[in-house]
PDB file of C-alpha atoms in Angstrom:
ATOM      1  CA  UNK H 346       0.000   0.000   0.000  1.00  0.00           C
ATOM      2  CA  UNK H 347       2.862   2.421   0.783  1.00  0.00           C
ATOM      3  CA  UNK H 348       4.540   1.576  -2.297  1.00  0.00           C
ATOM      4  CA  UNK H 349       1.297   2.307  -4.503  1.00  0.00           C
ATOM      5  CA  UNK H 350       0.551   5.450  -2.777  1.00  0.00           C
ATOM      6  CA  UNK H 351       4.450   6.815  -3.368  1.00  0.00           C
ATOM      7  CA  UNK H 352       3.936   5.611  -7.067  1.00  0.00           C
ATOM      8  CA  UNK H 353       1.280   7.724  -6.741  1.00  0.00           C
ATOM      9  CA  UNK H 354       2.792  11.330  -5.259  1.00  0.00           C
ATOM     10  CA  UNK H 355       6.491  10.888  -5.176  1.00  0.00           C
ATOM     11  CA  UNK H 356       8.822  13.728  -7.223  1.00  0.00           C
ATOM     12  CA  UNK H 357      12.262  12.128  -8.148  1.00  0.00           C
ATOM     13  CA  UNK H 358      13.701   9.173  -9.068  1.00  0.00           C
ATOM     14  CA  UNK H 359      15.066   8.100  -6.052  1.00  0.00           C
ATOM     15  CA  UNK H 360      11.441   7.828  -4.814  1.00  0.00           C
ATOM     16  CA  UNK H 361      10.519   6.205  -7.102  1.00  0.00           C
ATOM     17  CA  UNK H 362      13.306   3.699  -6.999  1.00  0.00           C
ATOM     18  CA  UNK H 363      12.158   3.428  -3.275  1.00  0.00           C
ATOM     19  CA  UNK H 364       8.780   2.422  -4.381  1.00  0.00           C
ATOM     20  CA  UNK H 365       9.597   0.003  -6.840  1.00  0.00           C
ATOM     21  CA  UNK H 366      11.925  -1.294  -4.327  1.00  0.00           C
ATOM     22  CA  UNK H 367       9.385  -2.036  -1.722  1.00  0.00           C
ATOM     23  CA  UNK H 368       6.685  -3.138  -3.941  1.00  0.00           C
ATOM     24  CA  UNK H 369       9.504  -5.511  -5.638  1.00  0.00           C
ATOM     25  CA  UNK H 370      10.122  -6.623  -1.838  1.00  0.00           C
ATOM     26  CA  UNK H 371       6.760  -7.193  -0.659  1.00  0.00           C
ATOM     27  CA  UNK H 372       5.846  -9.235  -3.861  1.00  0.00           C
ATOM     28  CA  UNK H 373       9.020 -11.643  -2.863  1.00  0.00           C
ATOM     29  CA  UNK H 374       7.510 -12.014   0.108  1.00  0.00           C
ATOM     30  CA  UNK H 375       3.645 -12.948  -1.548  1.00  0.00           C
ATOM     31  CA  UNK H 376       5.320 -15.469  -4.266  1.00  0.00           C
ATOM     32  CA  UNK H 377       6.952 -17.451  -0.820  1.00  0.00           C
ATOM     33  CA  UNK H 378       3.780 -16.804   1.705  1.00  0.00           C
ATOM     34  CA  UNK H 379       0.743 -17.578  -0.500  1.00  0.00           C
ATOM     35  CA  UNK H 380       1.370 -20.841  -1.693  1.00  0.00           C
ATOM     36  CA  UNK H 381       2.441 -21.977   1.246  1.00  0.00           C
ATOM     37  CA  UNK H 382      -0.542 -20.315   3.196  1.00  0.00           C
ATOM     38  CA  UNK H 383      -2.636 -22.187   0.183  1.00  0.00           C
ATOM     39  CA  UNK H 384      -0.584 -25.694   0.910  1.00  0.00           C
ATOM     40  CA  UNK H 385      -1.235 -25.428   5.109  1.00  0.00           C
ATOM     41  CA  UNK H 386      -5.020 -25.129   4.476  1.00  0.00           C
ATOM     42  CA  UNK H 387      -6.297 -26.997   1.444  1.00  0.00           C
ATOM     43  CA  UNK H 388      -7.281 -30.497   1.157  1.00  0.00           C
ATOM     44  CA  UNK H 389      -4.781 -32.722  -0.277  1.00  0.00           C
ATOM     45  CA  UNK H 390      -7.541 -33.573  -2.945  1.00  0.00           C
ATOM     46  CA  UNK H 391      -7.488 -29.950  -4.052  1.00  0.00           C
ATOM     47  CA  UNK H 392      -4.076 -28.547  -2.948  1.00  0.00           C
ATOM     48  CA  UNK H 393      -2.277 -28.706  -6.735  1.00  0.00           C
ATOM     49  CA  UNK H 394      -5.497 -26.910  -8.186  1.00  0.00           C
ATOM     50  CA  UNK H 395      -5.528 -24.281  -5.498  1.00  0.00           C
ATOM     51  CA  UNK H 396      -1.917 -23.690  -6.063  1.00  0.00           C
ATOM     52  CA  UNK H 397      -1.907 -23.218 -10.395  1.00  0.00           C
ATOM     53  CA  UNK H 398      -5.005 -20.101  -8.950  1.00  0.00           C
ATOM     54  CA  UNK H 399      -2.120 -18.222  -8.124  1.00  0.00           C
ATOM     55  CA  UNK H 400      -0.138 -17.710 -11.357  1.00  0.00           C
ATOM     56  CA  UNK H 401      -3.844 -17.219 -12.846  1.00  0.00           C
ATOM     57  CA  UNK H 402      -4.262 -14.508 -10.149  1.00  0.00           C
ATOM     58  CA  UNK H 403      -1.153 -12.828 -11.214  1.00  0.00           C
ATOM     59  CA  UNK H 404      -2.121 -12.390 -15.052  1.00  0.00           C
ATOM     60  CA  UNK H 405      -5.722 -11.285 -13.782  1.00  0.00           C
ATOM     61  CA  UNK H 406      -4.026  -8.783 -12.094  1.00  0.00           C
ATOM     62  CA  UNK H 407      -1.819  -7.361 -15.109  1.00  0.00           C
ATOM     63  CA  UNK H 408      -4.842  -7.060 -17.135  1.00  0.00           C
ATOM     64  CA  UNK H 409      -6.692  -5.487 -14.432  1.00  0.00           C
ATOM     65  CA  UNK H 410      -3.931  -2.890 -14.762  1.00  0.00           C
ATOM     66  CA  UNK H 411      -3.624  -2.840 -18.820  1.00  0.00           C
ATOM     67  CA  UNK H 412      -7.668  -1.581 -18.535  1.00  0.00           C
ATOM     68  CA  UNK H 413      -6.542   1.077 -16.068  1.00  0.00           C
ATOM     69  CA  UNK H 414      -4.120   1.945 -18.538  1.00  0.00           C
ATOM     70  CA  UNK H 415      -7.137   3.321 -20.618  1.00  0.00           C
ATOM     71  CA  UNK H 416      -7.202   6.004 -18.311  1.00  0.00           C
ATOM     72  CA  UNK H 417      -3.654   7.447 -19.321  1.00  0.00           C
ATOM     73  CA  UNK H 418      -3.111   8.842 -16.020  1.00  0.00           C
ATOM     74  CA  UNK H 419      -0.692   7.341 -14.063  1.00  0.00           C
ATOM     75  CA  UNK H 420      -2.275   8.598 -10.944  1.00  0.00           C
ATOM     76  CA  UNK H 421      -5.397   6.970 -11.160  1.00  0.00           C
ATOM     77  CA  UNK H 422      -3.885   3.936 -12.241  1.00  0.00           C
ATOM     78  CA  UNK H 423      -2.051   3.749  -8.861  1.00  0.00           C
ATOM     79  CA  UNK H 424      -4.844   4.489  -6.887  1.00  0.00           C
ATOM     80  CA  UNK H 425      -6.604   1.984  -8.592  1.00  0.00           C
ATOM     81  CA  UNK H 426      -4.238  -0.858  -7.816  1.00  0.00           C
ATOM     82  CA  UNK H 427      -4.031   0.695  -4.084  1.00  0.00           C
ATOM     83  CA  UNK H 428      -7.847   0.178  -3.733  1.00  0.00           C
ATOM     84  CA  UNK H 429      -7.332  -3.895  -4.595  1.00  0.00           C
ATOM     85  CA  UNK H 430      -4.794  -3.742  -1.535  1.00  0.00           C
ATOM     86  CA  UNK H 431      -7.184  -2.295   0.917  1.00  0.00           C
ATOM     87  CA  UNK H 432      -9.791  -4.367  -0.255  1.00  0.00           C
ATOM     88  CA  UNK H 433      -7.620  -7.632   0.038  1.00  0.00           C
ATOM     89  CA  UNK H 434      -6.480  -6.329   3.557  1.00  0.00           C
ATOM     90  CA  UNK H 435      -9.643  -5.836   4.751  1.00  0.00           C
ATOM     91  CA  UNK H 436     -11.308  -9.011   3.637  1.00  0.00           C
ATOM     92  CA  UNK H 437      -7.806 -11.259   4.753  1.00  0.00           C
ATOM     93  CA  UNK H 438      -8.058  -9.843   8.285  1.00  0.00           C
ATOM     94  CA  UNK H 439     -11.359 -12.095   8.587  1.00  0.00           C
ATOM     95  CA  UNK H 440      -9.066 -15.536   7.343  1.00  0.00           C
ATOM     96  CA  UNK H 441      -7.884 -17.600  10.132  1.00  0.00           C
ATOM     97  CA  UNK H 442      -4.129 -18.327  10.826  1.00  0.00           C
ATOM     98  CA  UNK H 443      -3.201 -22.163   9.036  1.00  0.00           C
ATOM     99  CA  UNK H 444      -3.770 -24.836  11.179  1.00  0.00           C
ATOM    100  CA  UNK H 445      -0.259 -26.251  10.320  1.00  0.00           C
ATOM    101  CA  UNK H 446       1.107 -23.277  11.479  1.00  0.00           C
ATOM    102  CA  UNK H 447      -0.860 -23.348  14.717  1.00  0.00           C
ATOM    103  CA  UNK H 448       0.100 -26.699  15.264  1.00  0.00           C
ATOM    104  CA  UNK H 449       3.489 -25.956  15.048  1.00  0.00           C
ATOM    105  CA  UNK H 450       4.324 -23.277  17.623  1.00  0.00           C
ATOM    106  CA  UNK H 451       2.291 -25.377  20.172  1.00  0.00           C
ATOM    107  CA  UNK H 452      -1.520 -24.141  20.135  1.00  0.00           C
ATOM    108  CA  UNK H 453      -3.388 -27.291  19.326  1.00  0.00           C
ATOM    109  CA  UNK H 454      -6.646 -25.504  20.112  1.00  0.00           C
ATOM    110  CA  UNK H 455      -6.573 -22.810  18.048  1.00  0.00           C
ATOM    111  CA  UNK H 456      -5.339 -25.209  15.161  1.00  0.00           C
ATOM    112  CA  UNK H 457      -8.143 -27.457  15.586  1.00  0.00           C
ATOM    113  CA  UNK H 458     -10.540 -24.317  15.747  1.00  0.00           C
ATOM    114  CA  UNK H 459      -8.906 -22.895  12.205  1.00  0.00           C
ATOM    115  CA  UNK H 460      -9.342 -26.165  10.645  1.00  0.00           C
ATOM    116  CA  UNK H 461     -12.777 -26.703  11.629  1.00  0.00           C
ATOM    117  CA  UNK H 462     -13.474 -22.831  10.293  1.00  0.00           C
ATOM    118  CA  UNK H 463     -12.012 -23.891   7.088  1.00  0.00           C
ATOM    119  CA  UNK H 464     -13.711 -27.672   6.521  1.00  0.00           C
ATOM    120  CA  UNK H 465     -17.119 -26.551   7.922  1.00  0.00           C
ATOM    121  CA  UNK H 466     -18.968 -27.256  11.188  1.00  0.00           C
ATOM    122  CA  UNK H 467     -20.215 -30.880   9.820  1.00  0.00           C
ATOM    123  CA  UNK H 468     -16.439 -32.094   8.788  1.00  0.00           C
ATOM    124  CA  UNK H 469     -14.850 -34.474  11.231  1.00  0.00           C
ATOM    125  CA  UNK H 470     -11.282 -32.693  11.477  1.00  0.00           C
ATOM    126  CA  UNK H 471     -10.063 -35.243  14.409  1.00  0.00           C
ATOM    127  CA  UNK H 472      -8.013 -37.580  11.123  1.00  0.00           C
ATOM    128  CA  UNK H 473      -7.034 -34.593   9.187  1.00  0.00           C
ATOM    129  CA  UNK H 474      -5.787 -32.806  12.810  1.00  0.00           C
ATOM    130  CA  UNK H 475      -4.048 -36.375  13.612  1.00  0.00           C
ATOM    131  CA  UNK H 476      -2.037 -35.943  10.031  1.00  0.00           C
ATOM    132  CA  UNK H 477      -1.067 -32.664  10.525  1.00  0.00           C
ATOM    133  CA  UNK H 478       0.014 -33.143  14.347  1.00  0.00           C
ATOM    134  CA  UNK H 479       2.038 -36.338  12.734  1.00  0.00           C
ATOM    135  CA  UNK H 480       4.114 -34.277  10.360  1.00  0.00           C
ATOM    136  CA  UNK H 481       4.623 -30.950  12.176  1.00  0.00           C
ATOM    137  CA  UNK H 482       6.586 -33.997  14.832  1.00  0.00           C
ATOM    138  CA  UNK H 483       8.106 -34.984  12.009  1.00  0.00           C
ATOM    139  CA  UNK H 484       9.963 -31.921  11.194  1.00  0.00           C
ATOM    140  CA  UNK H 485      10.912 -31.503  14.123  1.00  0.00           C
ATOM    141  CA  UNK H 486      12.347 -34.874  15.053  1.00  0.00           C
ATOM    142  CA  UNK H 487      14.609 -34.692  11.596  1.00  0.00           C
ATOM    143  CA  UNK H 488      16.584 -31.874  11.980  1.00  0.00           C
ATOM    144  CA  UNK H 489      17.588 -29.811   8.403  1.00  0.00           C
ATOM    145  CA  UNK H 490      20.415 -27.496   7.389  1.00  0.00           C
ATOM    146  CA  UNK H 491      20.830 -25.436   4.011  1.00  0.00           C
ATOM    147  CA  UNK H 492      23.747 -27.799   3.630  1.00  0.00           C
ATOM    148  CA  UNK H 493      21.476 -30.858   3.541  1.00  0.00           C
ATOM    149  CA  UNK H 494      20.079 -29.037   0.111  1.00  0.00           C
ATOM    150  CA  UNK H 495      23.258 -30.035  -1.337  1.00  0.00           C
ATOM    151  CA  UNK H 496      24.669 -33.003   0.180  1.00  0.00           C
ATOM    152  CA  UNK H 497      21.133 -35.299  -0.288  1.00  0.00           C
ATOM    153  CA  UNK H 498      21.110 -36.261  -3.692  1.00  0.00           C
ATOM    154  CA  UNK H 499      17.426 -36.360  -4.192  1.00  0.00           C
ATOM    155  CA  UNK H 500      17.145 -32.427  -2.728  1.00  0.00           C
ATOM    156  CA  UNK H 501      19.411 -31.120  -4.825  1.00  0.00           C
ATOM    157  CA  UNK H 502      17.891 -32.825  -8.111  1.00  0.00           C
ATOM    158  CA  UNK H 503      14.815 -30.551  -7.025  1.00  0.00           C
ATOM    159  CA  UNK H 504      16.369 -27.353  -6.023  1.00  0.00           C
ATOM    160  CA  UNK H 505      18.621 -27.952  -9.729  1.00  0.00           C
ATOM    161  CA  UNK H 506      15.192 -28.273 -11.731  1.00  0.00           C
ATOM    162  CA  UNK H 507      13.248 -25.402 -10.018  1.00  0.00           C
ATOM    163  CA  UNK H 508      16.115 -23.013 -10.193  1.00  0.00           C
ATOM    164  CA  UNK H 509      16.227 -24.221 -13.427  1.00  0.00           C
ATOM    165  CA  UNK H 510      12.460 -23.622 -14.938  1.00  0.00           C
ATOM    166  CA  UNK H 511      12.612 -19.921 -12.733  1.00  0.00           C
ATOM    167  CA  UNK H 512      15.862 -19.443 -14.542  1.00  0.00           C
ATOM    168  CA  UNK H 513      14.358 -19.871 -18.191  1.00  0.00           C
ATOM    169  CA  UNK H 514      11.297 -18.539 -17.383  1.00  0.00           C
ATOM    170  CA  UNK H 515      12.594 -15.466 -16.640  1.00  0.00           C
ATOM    171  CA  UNK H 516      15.539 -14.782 -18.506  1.00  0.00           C
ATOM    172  CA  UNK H 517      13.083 -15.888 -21.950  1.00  0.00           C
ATOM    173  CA  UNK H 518      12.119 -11.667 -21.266  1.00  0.00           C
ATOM    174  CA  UNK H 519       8.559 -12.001 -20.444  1.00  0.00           C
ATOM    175  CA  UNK H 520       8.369  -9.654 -17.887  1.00  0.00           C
ATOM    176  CA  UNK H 521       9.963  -7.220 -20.119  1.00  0.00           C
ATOM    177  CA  UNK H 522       7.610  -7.067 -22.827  1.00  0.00           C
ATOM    178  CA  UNK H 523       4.709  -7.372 -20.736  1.00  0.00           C
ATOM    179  CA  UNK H 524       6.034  -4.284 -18.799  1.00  0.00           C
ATOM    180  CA  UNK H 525       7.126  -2.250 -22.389  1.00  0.00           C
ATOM    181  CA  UNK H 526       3.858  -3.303 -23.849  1.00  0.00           C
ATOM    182  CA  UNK H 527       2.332  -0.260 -24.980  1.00  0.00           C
ATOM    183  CA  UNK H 528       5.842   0.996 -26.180  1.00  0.00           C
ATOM    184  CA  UNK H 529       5.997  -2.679 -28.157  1.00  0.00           C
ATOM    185  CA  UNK H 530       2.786  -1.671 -30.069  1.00  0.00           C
ATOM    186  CA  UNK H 531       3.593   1.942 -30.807  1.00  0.00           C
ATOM    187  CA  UNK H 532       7.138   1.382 -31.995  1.00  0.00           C
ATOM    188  CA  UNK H 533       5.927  -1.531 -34.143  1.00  0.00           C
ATOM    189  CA  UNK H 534       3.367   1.024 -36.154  1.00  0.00           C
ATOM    190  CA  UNK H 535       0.484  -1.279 -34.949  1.00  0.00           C
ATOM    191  CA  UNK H 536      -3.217  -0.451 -36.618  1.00  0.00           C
ATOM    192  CA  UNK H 537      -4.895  -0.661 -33.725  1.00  0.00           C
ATOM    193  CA  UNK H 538      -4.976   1.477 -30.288  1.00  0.00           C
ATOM    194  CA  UNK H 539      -1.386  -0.034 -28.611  1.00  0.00           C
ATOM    195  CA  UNK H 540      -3.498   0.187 -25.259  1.00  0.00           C
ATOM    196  CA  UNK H 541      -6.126  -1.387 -26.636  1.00  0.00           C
ATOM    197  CA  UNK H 542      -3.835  -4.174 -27.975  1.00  0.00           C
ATOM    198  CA  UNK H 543      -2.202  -4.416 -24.812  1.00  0.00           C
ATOM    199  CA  UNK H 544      -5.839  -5.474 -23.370  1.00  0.00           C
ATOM    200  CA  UNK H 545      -6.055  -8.141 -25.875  1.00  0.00           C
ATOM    201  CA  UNK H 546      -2.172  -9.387 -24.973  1.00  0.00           C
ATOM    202  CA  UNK H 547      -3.603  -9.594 -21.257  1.00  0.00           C
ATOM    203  CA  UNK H 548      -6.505 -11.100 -21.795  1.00  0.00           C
ATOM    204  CA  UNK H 549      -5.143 -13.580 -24.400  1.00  0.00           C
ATOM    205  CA  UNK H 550      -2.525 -14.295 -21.056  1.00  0.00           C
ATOM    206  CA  UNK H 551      -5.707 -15.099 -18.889  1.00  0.00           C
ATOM    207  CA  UNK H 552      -7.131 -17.635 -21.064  1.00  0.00           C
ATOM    208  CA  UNK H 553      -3.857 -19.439 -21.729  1.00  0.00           C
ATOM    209  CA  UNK H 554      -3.234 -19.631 -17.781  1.00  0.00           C
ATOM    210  CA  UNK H 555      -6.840 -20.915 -17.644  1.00  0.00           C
ATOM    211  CA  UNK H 556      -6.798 -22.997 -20.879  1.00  0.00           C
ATOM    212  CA  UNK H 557      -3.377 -24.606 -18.248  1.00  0.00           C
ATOM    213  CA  UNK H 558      -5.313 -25.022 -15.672  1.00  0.00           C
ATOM    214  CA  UNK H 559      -7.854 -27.148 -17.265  1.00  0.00           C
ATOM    215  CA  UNK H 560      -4.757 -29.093 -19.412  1.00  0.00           C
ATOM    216  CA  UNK H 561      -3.628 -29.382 -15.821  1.00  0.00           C
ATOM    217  CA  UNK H 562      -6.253 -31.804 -15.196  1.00  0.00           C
ATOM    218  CA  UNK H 563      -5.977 -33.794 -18.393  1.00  0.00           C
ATOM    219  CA  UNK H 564      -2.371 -33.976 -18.823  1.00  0.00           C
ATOM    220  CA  UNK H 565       0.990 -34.780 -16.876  1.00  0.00           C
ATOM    221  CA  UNK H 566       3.214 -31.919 -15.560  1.00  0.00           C
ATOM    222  CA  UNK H 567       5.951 -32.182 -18.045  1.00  0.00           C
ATOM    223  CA  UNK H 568       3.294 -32.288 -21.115  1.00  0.00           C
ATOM    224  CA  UNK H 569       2.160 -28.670 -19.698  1.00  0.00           C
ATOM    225  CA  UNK H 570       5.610 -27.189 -19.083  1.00  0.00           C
ATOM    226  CA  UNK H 571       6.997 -28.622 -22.373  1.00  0.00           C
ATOM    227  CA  UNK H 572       3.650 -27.008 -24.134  1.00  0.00           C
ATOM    228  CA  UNK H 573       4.290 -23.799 -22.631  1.00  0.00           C
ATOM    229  CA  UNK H 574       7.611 -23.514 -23.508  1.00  0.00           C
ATOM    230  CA  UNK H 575       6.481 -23.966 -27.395  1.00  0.00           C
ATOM    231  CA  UNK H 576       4.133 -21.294 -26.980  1.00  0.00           C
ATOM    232  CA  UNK H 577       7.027 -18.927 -25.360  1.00  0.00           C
ATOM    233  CA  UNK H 578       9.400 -19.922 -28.361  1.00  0.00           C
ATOM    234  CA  UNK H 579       6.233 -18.789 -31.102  1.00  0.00           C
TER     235      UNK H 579
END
């Protein structure tokens, strides 16, 4: 919220370095907290389809700012995207903490209570509250370092592959043309409105992460990645 609202008034680069700063900060901190806030309270039958909601959150939210782009005031466009964060802060306040979490630092009430929030008064939490208990015990029985990320094998396979799809993902410019859209479309001479063609590239980007979601369902993991990364190449 502070970032958006210096977007909004600051004079002078270095405020708005500061702001971009922060707001690049805080969304570090979203990508790592909200799947794992998803993960501690969704059912393991739904967990993977809660978790792909996210990325299609994320290109909701650049189209959502690609309409206020209509508006050719960079003001408003601001405020706009400040209003989403008071909204989101003021309907999150009313979410309970994650069970797992509540488990963990030793407040088995209050986990059983969050869990029984989130199932519903008629769901039978004692099994699911049993699993959770069971794992949290787990951790803390086996005791990790960072330097177990590298010495087991099987850990650093993962953290080689993950760094590895980020690493591609990113460096294949996306985020650059998506944030130089408008500029894209004018340099190229385009026909059309460039902001209004910058609507279409966002909402083309919300069907595809949709059109995912349901391939998600139909196809393996490595199908999806390996059909997204044909699309990137085209």
């Amino acid at each position: 919220m502070i970032s958006w609202l210096m977007l909004a008034f600051c004079e002078g680069a270095i405020l708005l370095c500061l702001a971009r700063f922060l707001s690049g900060l805080c969304l570090g901190f979203i990508c790592v907290t909200t799947p794992l806030y998803i993960a501690e309270i969704a059912q393991p039958c739904v967990r993977g389809a809660l978790a792909t909601f996210f990325q299609l959150f994320i290109v909701i939210g650049i189209l959502f700012t690609f309409i206020l782009g209509i508006l050719q005031d960079a003001l408003w466009i601001t405020l706009g995207c400040s209003i989403v964060v008071l909204v989101f802060f003021a309907l999150f306040l009313w979410m309970p903490e994650s069970p797992v979490y509540l488990t963990m630092v030793s407040r088995p009430k209050a986990a059983a209570a969050s869990l029984q929030w989130l199932r519903g008064r008629d769901y039978d939490i004692y099994a699911e509250i049993r699993v959770i208990e069971a794992v949290v015990q787990e951790g803390r029985d086996v005791e990790v370092t960072y330097g177990d990320f590298i010495s087991d094998a099987a850990s650093f396979r993962g953290i080689i592959i993950a760094m590895g799809l980020f690493f591609f993902q990113q460096m294949c410019g996306i985020n650059v043309v998506i944030f130089y859209m408008n500029t894209v479309f004018e340099t190229a001479g385009s026909t059309i409105s460039p902001t209004l063609a910058t609507v279409i590239i966002g909402i083309v980007q919300v069907e595809f992460c949709f059109e995912k979601r349901m391939s998600q369902l139909r196809w393996s993991q490595n199908h999806v990645l390996m059909l997204d990364f044909y699309r990137y190449n085209i």
